[in-house]
C-alpha positions as a LaTeX table, in Angstrom:
\begin{tabular}{lrrr}
\hline
Residue & $x$ (\AA) & $y$ (\AA) & $z$ (\AA) \\
\hline
Met1 & 82.61 & 84.26 & 203.63 \\
Ile2 & 79.67 & 84.68 & 205.05 \\
Asp3 & 78.42 & 87.28 & 202.86 \\
Thr4 & 79.13 & 85.06 & 199.69 \\
Leu5 & 76.96 & 82.73 & 200.77 \\
His6 & 74.01 & 84.79 & 201.64 \\
Lys7 & 74.85 & 86.44 & 198.30 \\
Lys8 & 74.37 & 82.89 & 196.85 \\
Phe9 & 71.52 & 82.02 & 199.02 \\
Val10 & 69.61 & 85.41 & 198.02 \\
Ala11 & 70.30 & 84.98 & 194.48 \\
Ser12 & 68.46 & 81.53 & 194.04 \\
Ala13 & 65.40 & 82.89 & 196.23 \\
Asn14 & 65.13 & 85.77 & 193.88 \\
Lys15 & 64.61 & 83.76 & 190.72 \\
Ser16 & 60.74 & 83.10 & 190.19 \\
Ser17 & 59.29 & 80.06 & 188.95 \\
Val18 & 56.12 & 82.18 & 187.93 \\
Gly19 & 55.06 & 80.51 & 183.99 \\
Thr20 & 57.59 & 77.96 & 183.91 \\
Phe21 & 54.60 & 75.05 & 184.65 \\
His22 & 52.10 & 76.38 & 182.35 \\
Leu23 & 52.08 & 74.51 & 179.09 \\
Asn24 & 51.87 & 76.57 & 175.66 \\
Pro25 & 48.30 & 76.33 & 174.61 \\
Asn26 & 49.24 & 75.40 & 171.08 \\
Lys27 & 51.13 & 72.62 & 172.23 \\
Arg28 & 48.73 & 69.27 & 171.47 \\
Arg29 & 50.09 & 66.01 & 172.73 \\
Lys30 & 48.10 & 62.87 & 171.41 \\
Asn31 & 49.00 & 59.08 & 172.39 \\
Ile32 & 49.45 & 56.15 & 169.21 \\
Ser33 & 48.63 & 53.06 & 170.77 \\
Tyr34 & 49.86 & 49.80 & 169.26 \\
Asn35 & 47.88 & 46.16 & 169.56 \\
Gln36 & 49.95 & 43.42 & 170.77 \\
His37 & 50.70 & 42.16 & 167.58 \\
Glu38 & 51.64 & 45.29 & 166.03 \\
Asp39 & 55.37 & 45.41 & 166.50 \\
Tyr40 & 55.99 & 45.09 & 162.66 \\
Ile41 & 54.55 & 48.81 & 162.70 \\
Val42 & 57.47 & 50.31 & 165.43 \\
Glu43 & 60.04 & 48.33 & 163.17 \\
Tyr44 & 58.36 & 50.33 & 160.10 \\
Glu45 & 58.30 & 53.42 & 162.08 \\
Asn46 & 62.28 & 52.76 & 163.22 \\
Leu47 & 63.38 & 52.45 & 159.78 \\
Leu48 & 61.29 & 55.25 & 158.18 \\
Met49 & 62.89 & 57.32 & 161.27 \\
Lys50 & 66.41 & 56.69 & 160.26 \\
Lys51 & 66.00 & 56.91 & 156.20 \\
His52 & 64.24 & 60.40 & 156.63 \\
Arg53 & 66.35 & 61.26 & 159.94 \\
Leu54 & 63.52 & 62.39 & 161.38 \\
Gly55 & 62.43 & 61.92 & 165.55 \\
Tyr56 & 58.56 & 60.37 & 166.12 \\
Ser57 & 57.25 & 62.92 & 166.08 \\
Gly58 & 58.76 & 64.71 & 163.07 \\
Leu59 & 57.91 & 61.39 & 160.97 \\
His60 & 54.05 & 61.31 & 162.12 \\
Lys61 & 54.01 & 65.22 & 160.94 \\
Trp62 & 55.95 & 64.66 & 157.99 \\
Leu63 & 53.93 & 61.31 & 157.15 \\
Ile64 & 50.40 & 63.28 & 157.46 \\
Leu65 & 51.01 & 65.98 & 155.42 \\
Lys66 & 52.34 & 63.30 & 153.11 \\
Glu67 & 48.89 & 61.64 & 153.11 \\
Ala68 & 46.81 & 64.82 & 153.29 \\
Gln69 & 48.70 & 66.02 & 150.01 \\
Thr70 & 47.60 & 62.68 & 148.43 \\
Gln71 & 44.11 & 63.16 & 149.37 \\
Phe72 & 43.54 & 66.63 & 149.36 \\
Gly73 & 46.19 & 67.94 & 146.51 \\
Thr74 & 46.89 & 70.62 & 149.02 \\
Pro75 & 51.08 & 71.25 & 148.29 \\
Tyr76 & 52.36 & 70.74 & 151.93 \\
Val77 & 55.51 & 68.56 & 151.45 \\
\hline
\end{tabular}
């Protein structure tokens, strides 16, 4: 039984944590701030997420691409 415990301890000690805390440099995070009286925008977000079956991030990316297509005529969507 002592060997079994020792092997489990050594196996978990050999796991490397190198690179697990580094973020992918291609990923970017941006926050969206809402004023106190802009709760209606959050409600519209929720309705659009349900309608298009997208998450928060996916919805915002999709809306940006849709507006870019409208403004610049680039067929992204």
